[in-house]
PDB file of C-alpha atoms in Angstrom:
ATOM      1  CA  MET A  30      91.552  68.627 127.394  1.00  0.00           C
ATOM      2  CA  ILE A  31      92.462  72.170 126.367  1.00  0.00           C
ATOM      3  CA  THR A  32      94.075  74.078 129.193  1.00  0.00           C
ATOM      4  CA  PRO A  33      93.358  77.801 129.681  1.00  0.00           C
ATOM      5  CA  PHE A  34      95.098  79.999 127.094  1.00  0.00           C
ATOM      6  CA  GLU A  35      96.557  77.002 125.244  1.00  0.00           C
ATOM      7  CA  ASN A  36      95.256  78.141 121.857  1.00  0.00           C
ATOM      8  CA  VAL A  37      95.382  81.887 122.404  1.00  0.00           C
ATOM      9  CA  VAL A  38      96.785  83.705 119.356  1.00  0.00           C
ATOM     10  CA  PRO A  39      99.934  85.806 119.982  1.00  0.00           C
ATOM     11  CA  MET A  40      99.043  89.487 120.239  1.00  0.00           C
ATOM     12  CA  GLY A  41     102.164  90.917 118.619  1.00  0.00           C
ATOM     13  CA  LEU A  42     104.029  91.109 115.314  1.00  0.00           C
ATOM     14  CA  ASP A  43     107.441  90.276 116.722  1.00  0.00           C
ATOM     15  CA  GLY A  44     110.107  90.324 114.017  1.00  0.00           C
ATOM     16  CA  ARG A  45     107.698  90.456 111.095  1.00  0.00           C
ATOM     17  CA  GLY A  46     108.575  92.738 108.211  1.00  0.00           C
ATOM     18  CA  ILE A  47     105.855  95.151 107.116  1.00  0.00           C
ATOM     19  CA  VAL A  48     105.869  97.782 104.370  1.00  0.00           C
ATOM     20  CA  ILE A  49     103.820 100.917 105.044  1.00  0.00           C
ATOM     21  CA  LEU A  50     102.905 102.932 101.955  1.00  0.00           C
ATOM     22  CA  GLY A  51     102.126 106.537 102.856  1.00  0.00           C
ATOM     23  CA  ALA A  52     103.819 106.420 106.256  1.00  0.00           C
ATOM     24  CA  GLY A  53     104.588 110.143 106.560  1.00  0.00           C
ATOM     25  CA  GLY A  54     102.525 113.205 107.270  1.00  0.00           C
ATOM     26  CA  GLY A  55     101.415 112.583 110.820  1.00  0.00           C
ATOM     27  CA  GLY A  56      98.075 110.989 109.885  1.00  0.00           C
ATOM     28  CA  ILE A  57      96.876 107.388 109.581  1.00  0.00           C
ATOM     29  CA  GLY A  58     100.163 106.181 108.071  1.00  0.00           C
ATOM     30  CA  THR A  59     102.254 107.596 110.908  1.00  0.00           C
ATOM     31  CA  ALA A  60      99.864 106.273 113.568  1.00  0.00           C
ATOM     32  CA  THR A  61     100.053 102.871 111.886  1.00  0.00           C
ATOM     33  CA  ALA A  62     103.861 102.930 111.918  1.00  0.00           C
ATOM     34  CA  ARG A  63     103.894 103.734 115.632  1.00  0.00           C
ATOM     35  CA  THR A  64     101.343 101.024 116.406  1.00  0.00           C
ATOM     36  CA  LEU A  65     103.066  98.296 114.411  1.00  0.00           C
ATOM     37  CA  ALA A  66     106.463  99.213 115.848  1.00  0.00           C
ATOM     38  CA  ALA A  67     105.032  98.968 119.359  1.00  0.00           C
ATOM     39  CA  ALA A  68     103.802  95.479 118.422  1.00  0.00           C
ATOM     40  CA  GLY A  69     107.358  94.452 117.478  1.00  0.00           C
ATOM     41  CA  ALA A  70     107.203  94.693 113.684  1.00  0.00           C
ATOM     42  CA  LYS A  71     110.177  95.587 111.508  1.00  0.00           C
ATOM     43  CA  LEU A  72     109.094  98.426 109.251  1.00  0.00           C
ATOM     44  CA  LEU A  73     109.883  99.863 105.843  1.00  0.00           C
ATOM     45  CA  CYS A  74     108.335 103.340 105.888  1.00  0.00           C
ATOM     46  CA  VAL A  75     107.552 104.584 102.378  1.00  0.00           C
ATOM     47  CA  ASP A  76     106.507 108.063 101.312  1.00  0.00           C
ATOM     48  CA  ILE A  77     106.869 110.245  98.231  1.00  0.00           C
ATOM     49  CA  ASP A  78     108.336 112.874 100.571  1.00  0.00           C
ATOM     50  CA  GLU A  79     111.786 111.574 101.509  1.00  0.00           C
ATOM     51  CA  GLN A  80     112.104 113.738 104.610  1.00  0.00           C
ATOM     52  CA  GLN A  81     108.779 112.524 105.963  1.00  0.00           C
ATOM     53  CA  ALA A  82     109.717 108.908 105.293  1.00  0.00           C
ATOM     54  CA  GLN A  83     113.005 109.375 107.124  1.00  0.00           C
ATOM     55  CA  ALA A  84     111.375 111.173 110.043  1.00  0.00           C
ATOM     56  CA  VAL A  85     108.828 108.460 110.782  1.00  0.00           C
ATOM     57  CA  ALA A  86     111.366 105.679 110.170  1.00  0.00           C
ATOM     58  CA  LYS A  87     113.749 107.263 112.675  1.00  0.00           C
ATOM     59  CA  GLU A  88     110.953 107.599 115.232  1.00  0.00           C
ATOM     60  CA  VAL A  89     109.894 103.954 115.013  1.00  0.00           C
ATOM     61  CA  GLY A  90     113.314 102.401 114.429  1.00  0.00           C
ATOM     62  CA  GLY A  91     112.493 101.357 110.886  1.00  0.00           C
ATOM     63  CA  HIS A  92     113.885 101.856 107.402  1.00  0.00           C
ATOM     64  CA  ALA A  93     112.925 104.699 105.053  1.00  0.00           C
ATOM     65  CA  PHE A  94     112.257 104.536 101.334  1.00  0.00           C
ATOM     66  CA  GLN A  95     111.229 107.321  98.979  1.00  0.00           C
ATOM     67  CA  ALA A  96     109.033 106.277  96.057  1.00  0.00           C
ATOM     68  CA  ASP A  97     106.278 107.380  93.720  1.00  0.00           C
ATOM     69  CA  ILE A  98     103.855 104.529  94.284  1.00  0.00           C
ATOM     70  CA  THR A  99     102.118 105.201  90.958  1.00  0.00           C
ATOM     71  CA  ASP A 100     105.270 104.244  89.019  1.00  0.00           C
ATOM     72  CA  ARG A 101     105.648 100.506  88.354  1.00  0.00           C
ATOM     73  CA  LYS A 102     109.460 100.539  88.193  1.00  0.00           C
ATOM     74  CA  GLN A 103     109.736 102.406  91.484  1.00  0.00           C
ATOM     75  CA  MET A 104     107.313  99.957  93.087  1.00  0.00           C
ATOM     76  CA  GLU A 105     109.350  97.024  91.805  1.00  0.00           C
ATOM     77  CA  ASP A 106     112.482  98.614  93.275  1.00  0.00           C
ATOM     78  CA  LEU A 107     110.671  99.265  96.540  1.00  0.00           C
ATOM     79  CA  PHE A 108     109.569  95.685  97.042  1.00  0.00           C
ATOM     80  CA  ALA A 109     112.918  94.319  95.872  1.00  0.00           C
ATOM     81  CA  ASN A 110     114.416  96.403  98.667  1.00  0.00           C
ATOM     82  CA  ALA A 111     111.811  95.039 101.100  1.00  0.00           C
ATOM     83  CA  GLY A 112     112.789  91.526 100.042  1.00  0.00           C
ATOM     84  CA  ARG A 113     116.452  92.246 100.754  1.00  0.00           C
ATOM     85  CA  LEU A 114     115.645  93.784 104.139  1.00  0.00           C
ATOM     86  CA  PHE A 115     113.182  91.209 105.419  1.00  0.00           C
ATOM     87  CA  GLY A 116     113.638  88.040 103.360  1.00  0.00           C
ATOM     88  CA  ASP A 117     111.131  85.381 104.380  1.00  0.00           C
ATOM     89  CA  SER A 118     110.076  87.510 107.346  1.00  0.00           C
ATOM     90  CA  LEU A 119     108.213  89.874 105.004  1.00  0.00           C
ATOM     91  CA  HIS A 120     104.716  89.486 106.391  1.00  0.00           C
ATOM     92  CA  GLY A 121     102.526  92.380 105.408  1.00  0.00           C
ATOM     93  CA  ILE A 122     101.683  95.538 103.490  1.00  0.00           C
ATOM     94  CA  ALA A 123      99.710  98.480 104.863  1.00  0.00           C
ATOM     95  CA  ASP A 124      98.646 100.812 102.051  1.00  0.00           C
ATOM     96  CA  ILE A 125      97.448 104.173 103.385  1.00  0.00           C
ATOM     97  CA  VAL A 126      97.716 106.155 100.134  1.00  0.00           C
ATOM     98  CA  GLY A 127      94.733 108.032  98.707  1.00  0.00           C
ATOM     99  CA  TRP A 128      93.586 111.374  97.343  1.00  0.00           C
ATOM    100  CA  ALA A 129      90.147 112.942  97.656  1.00  0.00           C
ATOM    101  CA  PRO A 130      89.545 115.648  95.045  1.00  0.00           C
ATOM    102  CA  GLY A 131      86.468 117.718  95.641  1.00  0.00           C
ATOM    103  CA  GLY A 132      83.596 118.203  93.254  1.00  0.00           C
ATOM    104  CA  PRO A 133      80.924 116.254  91.368  1.00  0.00           C
ATOM    105  CA  LEU A 134      81.635 113.865  88.507  1.00  0.00           C
ATOM    106  CA  ASP A 135      80.765 116.359  85.782  1.00  0.00           C
ATOM    107  CA  GLY A 136      83.356 118.815  87.075  1.00  0.00           C
ATOM    108  CA  ALA A 137      86.326 116.448  86.830  1.00  0.00           C
ATOM    109  CA  ASP A 138      88.855 117.148  84.088  1.00  0.00           C
ATOM    110  CA  ASP A 139      91.185 114.545  82.573  1.00  0.00           C
ATOM    111  CA  GLN A 140      94.091 115.489  84.819  1.00  0.00           C
ATOM    112  CA  ALA A 141      92.036 115.067  87.990  1.00  0.00           C
ATOM    113  CA  ILE A 142      90.586 111.775  86.728  1.00  0.00           C
ATOM    114  CA  ALA A 143      94.063 110.387  86.008  1.00  0.00           C
ATOM    115  CA  ARG A 144      95.472 111.477  89.354  1.00  0.00           C
ATOM    116  CA  ALA A 145      92.508 110.173  91.353  1.00  0.00           C
ATOM    117  CA  PHE A 146      92.715 106.847  89.488  1.00  0.00           C
ATOM    118  CA  ASP A 147      96.450 106.525  90.143  1.00  0.00           C
ATOM    119  CA  LEU A 148      96.371 107.458  93.831  1.00  0.00           C
ATOM    120  CA  ASN A 149      93.211 105.604  94.841  1.00  0.00           C
ATOM    121  CA  LEU A 150      93.156 102.493  92.657  1.00  0.00           C
ATOM    122  CA  ARG A 151      95.928 101.931  90.115  1.00  0.00           C
ATOM    123  CA  HIS A 152      98.767 102.034  92.664  1.00  0.00           C
ATOM    124  CA  ALA A 153      96.877  99.487  94.794  1.00  0.00           C
ATOM    125  CA  LEU A 154      96.713  97.144  91.799  1.00  0.00           C
ATOM    126  CA  LEU A 155     100.479  97.565  91.349  1.00  0.00           C
ATOM    127  CA  THR A 156     100.921  96.699  95.034  1.00  0.00           C
ATOM    128  CA  VAL A 157      98.879  93.524  94.624  1.00  0.00           C
ATOM    129  CA  GLN A 158     100.642  92.485  91.409  1.00  0.00           C
ATOM    130  CA  ILE A 159     104.130  92.976  92.842  1.00  0.00           C
ATOM    131  CA  ALA A 160     103.788  92.218  96.562  1.00  0.00           C
ATOM    132  CA  ALA A 161     101.168  89.456  96.772  1.00  0.00           C
ATOM    133  CA  PRO A 162     103.310  86.890  94.904  1.00  0.00           C
ATOM    134  CA  MET A 163     106.237  87.764  97.189  1.00  0.00           C
ATOM    135  CA  LEU A 164     104.125  87.097 100.273  1.00  0.00           C
ATOM    136  CA  ALA A 165     102.891  83.824  98.787  1.00  0.00           C
ATOM    137  CA  ARG A 166     106.441  82.674  98.059  1.00  0.00           C
ATOM    138  CA  GLY A 167     107.349  83.397 101.677  1.00  0.00           C
ATOM    139  CA  GLY A 168     104.507  81.272 102.997  1.00  0.00           C
ATOM    140  CA  GLY A 169     101.750  83.866 103.129  1.00  0.00           C
ATOM    141  CA  GLY A 170     100.978  87.180 104.773  1.00  0.00           C
ATOM    142  CA  SER A 171      98.511  90.012 105.000  1.00  0.00           C
ATOM    143  CA  MET A 172      97.722  93.067 102.886  1.00  0.00           C
ATOM    144  CA  VAL A 173      95.573  95.923 104.207  1.00  0.00           C
ATOM    145  CA  PHE A 174      94.316  98.805 102.072  1.00  0.00           C
ATOM    146  CA  VAL A 175      92.683 101.965 103.362  1.00  0.00           C
ATOM    147  CA  SER A 176      89.414 102.650 101.588  1.00  0.00           C
ATOM    148  CA  SER A 177      86.673 105.024 102.769  1.00  0.00           C
ATOM    149  CA  LEU A 178      82.985 105.148 103.563  1.00  0.00           C
ATOM    150  CA  SER A 179      82.833 106.766 100.122  1.00  0.00           C
ATOM    151  CA  GLY A 180      83.746 103.389  98.643  1.00  0.00           C
ATOM    152  CA  SER A 181      80.407 101.980  99.803  1.00  0.00           C
ATOM    153  CA  LYS A 182      78.035 104.885  99.226  1.00  0.00           C
ATOM    154  CA  ALA A 183      77.753 108.094  97.258  1.00  0.00           C
ATOM    155  CA  THR A 184      79.198 111.097  99.093  1.00  0.00           C
ATOM    156  CA  PRO A 185      78.482 114.790  98.459  1.00  0.00           C
ATOM    157  CA  GLY A 186      81.311 116.420  96.501  1.00  0.00           C
ATOM    158  CA  GLN A 187      83.392 113.232  96.274  1.00  0.00           C
ATOM    159  CA  GLY A 188      82.506 111.840  92.847  1.00  0.00           C
ATOM    160  CA  LEU A 189      85.915 110.577  91.709  1.00  0.00           C
ATOM    161  CA  TYR A 190      86.982 109.518  95.182  1.00  0.00           C
ATOM    162  CA  SER A 191      83.802 107.503  95.720  1.00  0.00           C
ATOM    163  CA  MET A 192      84.100 105.833  92.313  1.00  0.00           C
ATOM    164  CA  PHE A 193      87.721 104.746  92.677  1.00  0.00           C
ATOM    165  CA  LYS A 194      87.433 103.723  96.335  1.00  0.00           C
ATOM    166  CA  GLY A 195      84.549 101.513  95.253  1.00  0.00           C
ATOM    167  CA  GLY A 196      86.915  99.992  92.716  1.00  0.00           C
ATOM    168  CA  LEU A 197      89.528  99.514  95.438  1.00  0.00           C
ATOM    169  CA  GLU A 198      87.073  97.532  97.541  1.00  0.00           C
ATOM    170  CA  GLN A 199      86.353  95.208  94.628  1.00  0.00           C
ATOM    171  CA  LEU A 200      90.105  94.846  94.043  1.00  0.00           C
ATOM    172  CA  ILE A 201      90.436  93.780  97.690  1.00  0.00           C
ATOM    173  CA  ARG A 202      87.820  91.065  97.220  1.00  0.00           C
ATOM    174  CA  GLN A 203      89.294  89.877  93.929  1.00  0.00           C
ATOM    175  CA  ALA A 204      92.834  89.767  95.305  1.00  0.00           C
ATOM    176  CA  ALA A 205      91.659  87.858  98.385  1.00  0.00           C
ATOM    177  CA  PHE A 206      90.042  85.321  96.046  1.00  0.00           C
ATOM    178  CA  GLU A 207      93.057  84.933  93.757  1.00  0.00           C
ATOM    179  CA  TYR A 208      95.854  84.912  96.329  1.00  0.00           C
ATOM    180  CA  GLY A 209      94.110  83.113  99.182  1.00  0.00           C
ATOM    181  CA  PRO A 210      95.401  79.703  98.060  1.00  0.00           C
ATOM    182  CA  GLY A 211      98.921  81.071  98.580  1.00  0.00           C
ATOM    183  CA  GLY A 212      98.157  82.039 102.171  1.00  0.00           C
ATOM    184  CA  VAL A 213      97.781  85.742 101.419  1.00  0.00           C
ATOM    185  CA  ARG A 214      94.966  87.576 103.187  1.00  0.00           C
ATOM    186  CA  VAL A 215      93.716  90.848 101.656  1.00  0.00           C
ATOM    187  CA  ASN A 216      91.432  93.211 103.558  1.00  0.00           C
ATOM    188  CA  GLY A 217      90.460  96.846 103.818  1.00  0.00           C
ATOM    189  CA  VAL A 218      89.753  99.485 106.436  1.00  0.00           C
ATOM    190  CA  ALA A 219      87.092 102.044 105.487  1.00  0.00           C
ATOM    191  CA  PRO A 220      87.411 105.118 107.710  1.00  0.00           C
ATOM    192  CA  GLY A 221      84.720 107.588 108.477  1.00  0.00           C
ATOM    193  CA  LEU A 222      85.857 111.201 108.617  1.00  0.00           C
ATOM    194  CA  THR A 223      89.159 111.029 110.484  1.00  0.00           C
ATOM    195  CA  VAL A 224      90.923 113.952 112.133  1.00  0.00           C
ATOM    196  CA  THR A 225      94.219 113.832 110.260  1.00  0.00           C
ATOM    197  CA  PRO A 226      96.363 116.998 110.117  1.00  0.00           C
ATOM    198  CA  GLY A 227      95.041 117.871 106.648  1.00  0.00           C
ATOM    199  CA  VAL A 228      91.395 117.359 107.570  1.00  0.00           C
ATOM    200  CA  GLU A 229      91.783 119.243 110.838  1.00  0.00           C
ATOM    201  CA  MET A 230      93.040 122.319 108.989  1.00  0.00           C
ATOM    202  CA  ALA A 231      89.908 122.366 106.816  1.00  0.00           C
ATOM    203  CA  MET A 232      87.334 121.830 109.566  1.00  0.00           C
ATOM    204  CA  THR A 233      85.357 124.477 111.417  1.00  0.00           C
ATOM    205  CA  SER A 234      83.710 123.918 114.787  1.00  0.00           C
ATOM    206  CA  GLU A 235      80.289 124.084 113.129  1.00  0.00           C
ATOM    207  CA  PHE A 236      81.252 121.481 110.531  1.00  0.00           C
ATOM    208  CA  THR A 237      82.584 119.218 113.283  1.00  0.00           C
ATOM    209  CA  ARG A 238      79.347 119.573 115.229  1.00  0.00           C
ATOM    210  CA  ARG A 239      77.258 118.713 112.171  1.00  0.00           C
ATOM    211  CA  VAL A 240      79.304 115.648 111.285  1.00  0.00           C
ATOM    212  CA  GLU A 241      79.363 114.326 114.841  1.00  0.00           C
ATOM    213  CA  ALA A 242      75.564 114.590 114.905  1.00  0.00           C
ATOM    214  CA  THR A 243      75.447 112.029 112.045  1.00  0.00           C
ATOM    215  CA  ILE A 244      77.642 109.509 113.890  1.00  0.00           C
ATOM    216  CA  PRO A 245      75.934 107.180 116.371  1.00  0.00           C
ATOM    217  CA  MET A 246      78.967 107.339 118.680  1.00  0.00           C
ATOM    218  CA  ARG A 247      78.893 111.151 118.372  1.00  0.00           C
ATOM    219  CA  LYS A 248      82.606 111.605 117.754  1.00  0.00           C
ATOM    220  CA  LEU A 249      85.008 111.736 114.822  1.00  0.00           C
ATOM    221  CA  ALA A 250      87.589 109.040 114.248  1.00  0.00           C
ATOM    222  CA  THR A 251      91.254 109.565 115.051  1.00  0.00           C
ATOM    223  CA  PRO A 252      94.252 108.216 113.110  1.00  0.00           C
ATOM    224  CA  GLN A 253      94.824 105.842 116.024  1.00  0.00           C
ATOM    225  CA  ASP A 254      91.337 104.374 115.591  1.00  0.00           C
ATOM    226  CA  GLN A 255      92.271 103.453 112.013  1.00  0.00           C
ATOM    227  CA  ALA A 256      95.737 102.201 112.976  1.00  0.00           C
ATOM    228  CA  ASN A 257      94.242  99.840 115.554  1.00  0.00           C
ATOM    229  CA  SER A 258      92.094  98.154 112.897  1.00  0.00           C
ATOM    230  CA  ILE A 259      95.007  97.956 110.453  1.00  0.00           C
ATOM    231  CA  PHE A 260      97.053  96.250 113.157  1.00  0.00           C
ATOM    232  CA  PHE A 261      94.227  93.767 113.783  1.00  0.00           C
ATOM    233  CA  LEU A 262      94.019  92.815 110.109  1.00  0.00           C
ATOM    234  CA  LEU A 263      97.801  92.408 109.808  1.00  0.00           C
ATOM    235  CA  SER A 264      97.999  90.265 112.930  1.00  0.00           C
ATOM    236  CA  ASP A 265      97.167  86.625 113.581  1.00  0.00           C
ATOM    237  CA  LEU A 266      94.084  87.826 115.432  1.00  0.00           C
ATOM    238  CA  ALA A 267      92.555  88.098 111.942  1.00  0.00           C
ATOM    239  CA  SER A 268      94.013  84.786 110.757  1.00  0.00           C
ATOM    240  CA  HIS A 269      90.801  83.707 108.974  1.00  0.00           C
ATOM    241  CA  VAL A 270      89.671  87.141 107.799  1.00  0.00           C
ATOM    242  CA  SER A 271      90.126  87.881 104.102  1.00  0.00           C
ATOM    243  CA  GLY A 272      88.205  89.853 101.511  1.00  0.00           C
ATOM    244  CA  SER A 273      86.589  91.970 104.213  1.00  0.00           C
ATOM    245  CA  ILE A 274      86.137  95.720 104.629  1.00  0.00           C
ATOM    246  CA  ILE A 275      86.000  96.985 108.212  1.00  0.00           C
ATOM    247  CA  HIS A 276      84.139 100.267 108.593  1.00  0.00           C
ATOM    248  CA  VAL A 277      85.843 102.316 111.296  1.00  0.00           C
ATOM    249  CA  ASP A 278      83.252 105.052 111.492  1.00  0.00           C
ATOM    250  CA  GLY A 279      81.534 105.032 114.868  1.00  0.00           C
ATOM    251  CA  GLY A 280      78.491 103.398 113.266  1.00  0.00           C
ATOM    252  CA  GLN A 281      78.006 105.964 110.511  1.00  0.00           C
ATOM    253  CA  MET A 282      77.367 103.331 107.835  1.00  0.00           C
ATOM    254  CA  THR A 283      74.164 102.418 109.631  1.00  0.00           C
ATOM    255  CA  GLY A 284      72.541 105.107 107.527  1.00  0.00           C
ATOM    256  CA  ALA A 285      73.660 108.604 108.491  1.00  0.00           C
ATOM    257  CA  ASN A 286      74.459 111.228 105.846  1.00  0.00           C
ATOM    258  CA  LEU A 287      77.710 113.160 105.815  1.00  0.00           C
ATOM    259  CA  PRO A 288      77.566 116.906 105.083  1.00  0.00           C
ATOM    260  CA  GLN A 289      80.015 118.246 102.554  1.00  0.00           C
ATOM    261  CA  LEU A 290      83.283 119.697 103.902  1.00  0.00           C
ATOM    262  CA  GLY A 291      83.143 123.461 103.585  1.00  0.00           C
ATOM    263  CA  ASP A 292      79.328 123.579 103.378  1.00  0.00           C
ATOM    264  CA  ASP A 293      78.790 125.439 106.661  1.00  0.00           C
TER     265      ASP A 293
END
């Protein structure tokens, strides 16, 4: 007979090593670092801005690493460092990196196309190629990528972003399929409009009102909302979840339309 709580999954990440890509800046990456640290994880906080990486690492008691995540050699160095720090306790990757250029598809020049590709999709492929085999060799683990509602539907003024986030979501499914036999789970979080420092600076009260009217829960997401779902997917609470995209959007994917930022 099973006694009460006998098979309850542990709620924390005690002693598990996790790499956070895009940890600085005070947005979703920083909220994720704080949440995972509170759950007992050992963190490697990565950002292209060295000062921001150091600041969040100091706050959460983790390690800092500066890297351009679009450069294969720097990514190899990054995960070699993670291997030295965590050894077999390396458990997970949280990839928060992305870039949302404005404008329709026909307005995108080659430079914007290359940058959007690198920051939204190509770097995620590098992460899978380099980190997933490491996790498999250590007995398995979890990878979580931050996508967007724009990865599942067309969005006004977000042509490149929508296209490459859609590619990211297919990468998540493909990686889950290929690395699942090695015990590696791969999932995504797709935020609705989230009040990060950068977004908050661009919003007006009228724009906020209009967006909230399209959300069934009638409120915008916070970085903590996204961090909570990232924690879930990294933890054993999601032990049989792989290849999934969780929409953290207050129900917006039920069919509401998002007005374009700046179109007040």
